[in-house]
Amino acid sequence: MFAPRCGLESLKPYSVEEIQWPVRLDANENPTDLPPAIKTKVMEKLAVLPFNRYPEMSAISLKSTLAAGFGLKAANVLVGNGSSEILEALCHAFGGAGRSIVYPSPSFSMYGIYAKLADSQSVPVALNADYTLDADKLLAAAKEAAAVVILLCNPNNPTGMVMPLEQIEYIVAGTNSLVVVDEAYHEFYGKTAVNLLRKYQNVAIARTFSKAYSLAAARVGYLLTNEEIARTIGKVLLPYSVNALTLATAEIVYGLRQEFAGGLAVNSRERERMAAVLSALDGVTVYPSQTNFLLVKSENIAAMVAKLSARGIGIRDFSTAPGLTNCIRISVGTPEENKAVLEAVTA
Ligand SMILES: *Cc1c(COP(=O)(O)O)cnc(C)c1O
């Protein structure tokens, strides 16, 4: 008789409600499509792309373009179907039965799933009550579990908060585990741990095109690390895993990434405007965010969720998740969408 692999019965499918909200502020996507000038270039390139051919085996063009952007070599870069694919591959490559993967909690909910898929033990380490990280506590947990990987999300999803770079370096310097810094929201923040790659051998940085670069539809992300780690993870990624349409699109978008500066400025202005209004409401706390979303806590979160959904606004409800009691995450939308949010909650 066939039965699922050992351990899978305890894994719940990743489920976010698939409601087509008229206002979609539940997935931290960029609220606007690619800038028209970029989209035209993408379409021109796709028009002449040979659809009958497999993509480049090792995505060398995009890897070289990204490497040049960081003063690294193509051998320091991995690309995947979203950074999700690379993070999962990393856990497969370095995890496995009997190994532990440590990460702060609350953080990106997929980390526990990657660990599980890799047959590894998840070791979530609770953040402080104000969602700052106690680095010594994390290091002690990593040591005790003999962790092979430590996953840090900076800025952190879903809190929106940042770890100082000195704290990340303190962790990297204080452990032999591979420290992965997931910088999915880097472009909204500006600071990066990339320079640690020049000083330490146990670091990897994950980035994605899905958030700031308006490319969630294409599924593309990348990892920067030393050549040996990249080669090891590369064994787990299947050849041709990123399709040629996506590779071509990502290369154009990366080359024209300065076109997103205006949108990023709007995002931060809108985020602060929303935070000011929301935090002035009775019983509401808004956490400081360096991203394109806000974590909002309310003594009466159910009422807030009801007001938003009544107006067709979808948000991510974390109110029953561990460490996130009474919290929701609202992505920053277009100015009109944000206005609708503020009207709904202040009505
Ligand atoms: C969105 C997100 C990702 C990855 O997204 P992909 O679309 O798979 O590139 C990774 N980490 C965090 C924390 C995210 O929020």
XYZ file of C-alpha atoms and ligand atoms in Angstrom:
362
model
C 0.000 0.000 0.000
C 1.166 3.514 -0.710
C 1.084 6.174 2.001
C 2.499 9.678 2.168
C 6.085 10.085 3.219
C 6.748 9.923 6.927
C 6.110 13.322 8.534
C 3.824 14.702 5.815
C 0.625 13.947 7.728
C 1.478 16.745 10.176
C 2.067 19.293 7.402
C -0.906 21.485 6.613
C -1.109 22.809 3.047
C -0.085 26.486 2.784
C -3.474 28.056 2.793
C -4.300 31.647 2.321
C -7.914 32.307 1.447
C -8.199 32.721 -2.286
C -10.839 35.376 -2.322
C -10.589 37.808 -5.252
C -10.889 40.973 -3.173
C -11.619 44.119 -5.186
C -8.834 45.747 -3.135
C -5.999 43.273 -2.652
C -3.867 44.261 0.296
C -3.188 40.738 1.552
C -0.040 39.584 -0.249
C 2.424 42.502 -0.127
C 2.453 42.768 -3.909
C 3.313 46.024 -5.619
C -0.109 47.683 -6.111
C 0.819 48.833 -9.615
C 1.896 46.850 -12.665
C 5.332 47.291 -14.234
C 6.105 50.858 -15.336
C 4.846 51.130 -18.954
C 8.336 51.772 -20.371
C 9.556 48.503 -18.814
C 6.501 46.538 -19.855
C 6.957 47.607 -23.481
C 10.574 46.398 -23.433
C 9.512 43.084 -21.891
C 6.852 42.567 -24.567
C 9.324 43.340 -27.345
C 11.755 40.809 -25.957
C 9.109 38.131 -25.464
C 7.872 38.682 -29.019
C 11.166 37.394 -30.433
C 11.885 34.765 -27.793
C 12.114 31.254 -29.229
C 9.333 29.467 -27.324
C 10.446 26.100 -28.704
C 13.817 26.200 -26.940
C 14.695 25.292 -23.384
C 16.015 28.213 -21.346
C 19.738 28.586 -20.753
C 20.701 25.632 -18.596
C 22.153 27.642 -15.754
C 20.492 31.029 -16.311
C 23.936 32.505 -16.858
C 22.740 35.791 -18.400
C 20.563 36.773 -15.459
C 23.132 35.509 -12.968
C 25.839 37.625 -14.627
C 23.599 40.699 -14.685
C 22.786 40.300 -10.986
C 26.400 39.517 -10.062
C 27.594 42.688 -11.796
C 25.057 44.689 -9.777
C 26.738 43.527 -6.569
C 30.365 43.342 -7.692
C 30.198 39.550 -7.366
C 30.738 36.664 -9.793
C 27.998 34.696 -11.533
C 29.126 31.712 -9.434
C 27.968 33.612 -6.337
C 24.384 33.806 -7.620
C 21.501 31.336 -7.776
C 18.175 32.150 -9.388
C 14.914 30.391 -8.685
C 11.162 30.401 -9.146
C 10.793 33.059 -6.536
C 13.190 33.211 -3.638
C 10.878 30.573 -2.155
C 12.320 27.927 -4.445
C 15.893 28.768 -3.488
C 15.137 28.924 0.228
C 13.468 25.543 0.016
C 16.424 24.145 -1.960
C 18.796 25.572 0.633
C 16.919 23.750 3.381
C 17.043 20.543 1.330
C 20.742 20.964 0.665
C 21.775 21.704 4.235
C 18.887 20.236 6.217
C 17.714 16.664 6.252
C 16.757 14.174 8.900
C 18.047 14.940 12.363
C 19.120 18.500 11.506
C 17.723 21.724 12.898
C 16.758 25.007 11.290
C 16.391 28.001 13.599
C 14.425 31.178 12.916
C 12.817 33.965 14.932
C 9.071 33.828 15.481
C 6.856 35.421 14.352
C 8.445 35.591 10.931
C 7.699 34.325 7.423
C 5.349 31.381 7.868
C 6.992 29.408 5.053
C 10.218 28.847 7.028
C 8.625 26.117 9.113
C 7.276 24.503 5.953
C 10.676 24.497 4.210
C 12.197 22.896 7.292
C 9.488 20.256 7.386
C 9.819 19.473 3.662
C 13.533 18.986 4.224
C 12.747 16.550 7.055
C 14.458 18.940 9.424
C 13.501 20.049 12.896
C 12.091 23.611 13.113
C 13.344 25.626 16.049
C 11.334 28.868 16.230
C 12.804 31.348 18.723
C 10.274 33.824 20.108
C 10.928 37.509 19.449
C 10.647 39.891 22.401
C 7.161 41.237 23.197
C 7.910 44.359 21.092
C 9.064 42.118 18.192
C 12.724 43.005 18.542
C 15.172 40.102 18.458
C 17.281 38.877 21.366
C 20.374 37.801 19.410
C 21.945 35.968 22.351
C 18.786 33.948 22.851
C 18.764 33.047 19.149
C 22.441 32.065 19.222
C 21.923 29.965 22.360
C 18.994 28.154 20.700
C 21.059 27.568 17.548
C 23.915 26.192 19.621
C 21.694 23.944 21.689
C 20.006 22.548 18.560
C 23.341 22.331 16.696
C 21.461 24.252 13.983
C 22.707 23.877 10.437
C 20.784 26.917 9.180
C 19.547 30.147 10.779
C 16.899 32.018 8.772
C 16.601 35.760 9.426
C 14.079 37.926 7.629
C 15.140 41.570 7.399
C 12.943 43.587 7.300
C 10.776 40.974 8.953
C 7.503 39.741 7.510
C 4.891 40.096 9.052
C 6.101 42.605 11.667
C 7.696 45.022 9.187
C 10.471 45.669 11.680
C 14.214 45.665 11.031
C 17.196 44.144 12.777
C 20.182 46.471 12.948
C 22.973 45.317 10.619
C 25.302 45.111 13.628
C 22.953 42.579 15.164
C 23.005 40.461 12.006
C 26.800 40.574 11.940
C 26.881 39.665 15.642
C 24.816 36.561 14.851
C 26.901 35.613 11.802
C 30.138 36.050 13.755
C 28.773 34.134 16.731
C 27.739 30.916 14.991
C 28.981 28.217 12.651
C 25.493 27.782 11.205
C 24.720 29.063 7.728
C 22.934 32.380 8.305
C 20.441 33.259 5.582
C 19.229 36.843 5.478
C 15.944 36.972 3.581
C 15.830 40.512 2.178
C 12.499 40.190 0.344
C 11.654 43.761 1.404
C 15.135 45.215 0.946
C 14.161 47.847 -1.616
C 11.746 49.484 0.833
C 14.449 49.673 3.490
C 17.688 50.318 1.661
C 20.159 48.651 4.025
C 21.590 45.242 3.264
C 23.754 42.529 4.790
C 25.359 41.828 1.380
C 28.716 43.197 2.533
C 28.959 40.387 5.096
C 29.596 38.062 2.137
C 33.066 39.571 1.810
C 33.942 38.907 5.422
C 32.209 35.651 6.404
C 31.811 32.253 4.762
C 28.537 31.338 6.489
C 26.189 33.904 4.942
C 23.618 33.908 2.164
C 21.309 36.737 1.103
C 17.931 36.043 -0.526
C 16.132 38.616 -2.670
C 12.973 38.570 -4.744
C 11.480 40.388 -7.734
C 7.971 39.727 -6.364
C 7.577 42.742 -4.119
C 9.239 46.066 -5.015
C 9.815 45.087 -8.650
C 6.137 44.361 -9.489
C 6.965 40.882 -10.754
C 5.047 38.473 -8.517
C 3.430 36.959 -11.613
C 6.776 35.910 -13.078
C 8.047 34.047 -9.976
C 11.703 34.968 -9.728
C 14.156 35.452 -6.900
C 17.840 35.026 -6.250
C 20.404 34.128 -3.637
C 23.869 35.630 -3.159
C 26.441 33.531 -1.337
C 29.910 32.086 -1.649
C 30.713 29.783 -4.550
C 30.814 26.612 -2.522
C 27.412 27.123 -0.922
C 25.974 28.140 -4.294
C 27.365 24.973 -5.891
C 25.876 22.826 -3.123
C 22.404 24.359 -3.369
C 22.681 24.165 -7.153
C 22.717 20.358 -6.832
C 19.195 20.479 -5.428
C 17.696 22.953 -7.925
C 16.443 21.226 -11.059
C 17.932 22.291 -14.388
C 15.811 24.829 -16.283
C 13.825 25.531 -13.130
C 13.253 29.157 -14.135
C 11.559 29.481 -17.503
C 12.950 31.572 -20.358
C 10.065 34.090 -20.292
C 10.756 34.867 -16.671
C 14.539 35.020 -17.130
C 14.183 37.497 -20.001
C 11.677 39.588 -18.059
C 13.762 39.691 -14.890
C 16.860 40.778 -16.787
C 15.050 43.768 -18.280
C 13.456 44.716 -14.962
C 16.761 44.513 -13.092
C 18.484 46.656 -15.699
C 15.784 49.320 -15.348
C 15.271 49.043 -11.595
C 15.818 52.781 -11.069
C 12.357 53.191 -12.669
C 10.860 51.956 -9.400
C 12.269 54.814 -7.309
C 9.153 56.951 -7.665
C 6.891 54.090 -6.605
C 9.075 53.353 -3.588
C 8.845 56.983 -2.495
C 5.053 56.880 -2.819
C 5.003 53.660 -0.811
C 6.914 55.091 2.113
C 4.887 58.294 2.151
C 1.607 56.358 2.026
C 2.795 53.882 4.672
C 3.592 56.681 7.115
C 0.321 58.438 6.382
C -1.618 55.233 7.070
C 0.400 54.483 10.204
C -0.348 57.937 11.602
C -4.108 57.621 11.093
C -4.347 54.016 12.260
C -2.227 54.485 15.374
C -4.418 57.415 16.454
C -7.413 55.060 16.703
C -8.476 53.884 20.151
C -6.758 50.680 21.289
C -4.738 50.331 18.070
C -0.984 49.750 17.845
C 0.894 50.057 14.553
C 4.399 48.591 14.493
C 7.211 50.593 12.871
C 7.614 49.309 9.318
C 10.370 49.632 6.726
C 8.394 47.659 4.158
C 5.282 47.886 1.973
C 2.966 46.685 4.733
C 1.879 47.490 8.271
C 1.268 45.135 11.177
C -1.742 46.480 13.042
C -2.877 45.284 16.439
C -6.247 46.185 17.871
C -8.172 45.259 20.976
C -11.125 44.877 18.645
C -9.484 43.444 15.568
C -12.580 41.491 14.506
C -14.492 44.755 14.062
C -11.671 46.223 11.961
C -11.514 43.128 9.758
C -15.301 43.248 9.305
C -15.226 46.914 8.289
C -12.486 46.250 5.744
C -14.069 43.164 4.236
C -17.444 44.918 4.005
C -15.741 47.331 1.603
C -14.062 44.586 -0.372
C -10.621 45.128 1.127
C -8.593 41.954 1.628
C -5.907 41.948 4.313
C -3.922 39.150 5.968
C -5.508 38.128 9.231
C -2.941 36.845 11.741
C -5.166 37.407 14.766
C -5.064 33.772 15.850
C -1.449 33.035 14.821
C 1.186 32.356 17.513
C 2.752 35.589 18.787
C 0.414 37.714 16.653
C -2.778 37.765 18.722
C -5.165 40.497 17.527
C -2.889 41.433 14.617
C -3.564 41.910 10.912
C -1.157 42.805 8.132
C -2.245 45.466 5.652
C -0.203 45.926 2.486
C 0.298 49.498 1.365
C -1.750 49.964 -1.800
C -2.245 52.791 -4.234
C -3.205 56.142 -2.646
C -6.864 55.455 -3.588
C -6.772 51.984 -2.034
C -5.195 53.347 1.130
C -7.830 56.040 1.300
C -10.473 53.296 1.158
C -8.748 51.513 4.067
C -8.640 54.628 6.199
C -12.257 55.486 5.390
C -13.332 51.958 6.302
C -11.579 51.856 9.670
C -12.504 55.380 10.724
C -16.150 55.058 9.659
C 7.302 37.363 -0.461
C 8.387 36.773 0.363
C 9.345 35.871 -0.143
C 9.414 35.313 -1.470
O 8.700 35.480 -2.412
P 8.903 34.832 -3.834
O 7.728 35.365 -4.533
O 8.925 33.355 -3.668
O 10.205 35.347 -4.365
C 10.343 35.417 0.670
N 10.433 35.810 1.925
C 9.561 36.662 2.452
C 9.733 37.060 3.846
C 8.507 37.164 1.707
O 7.636 37.976 2.274
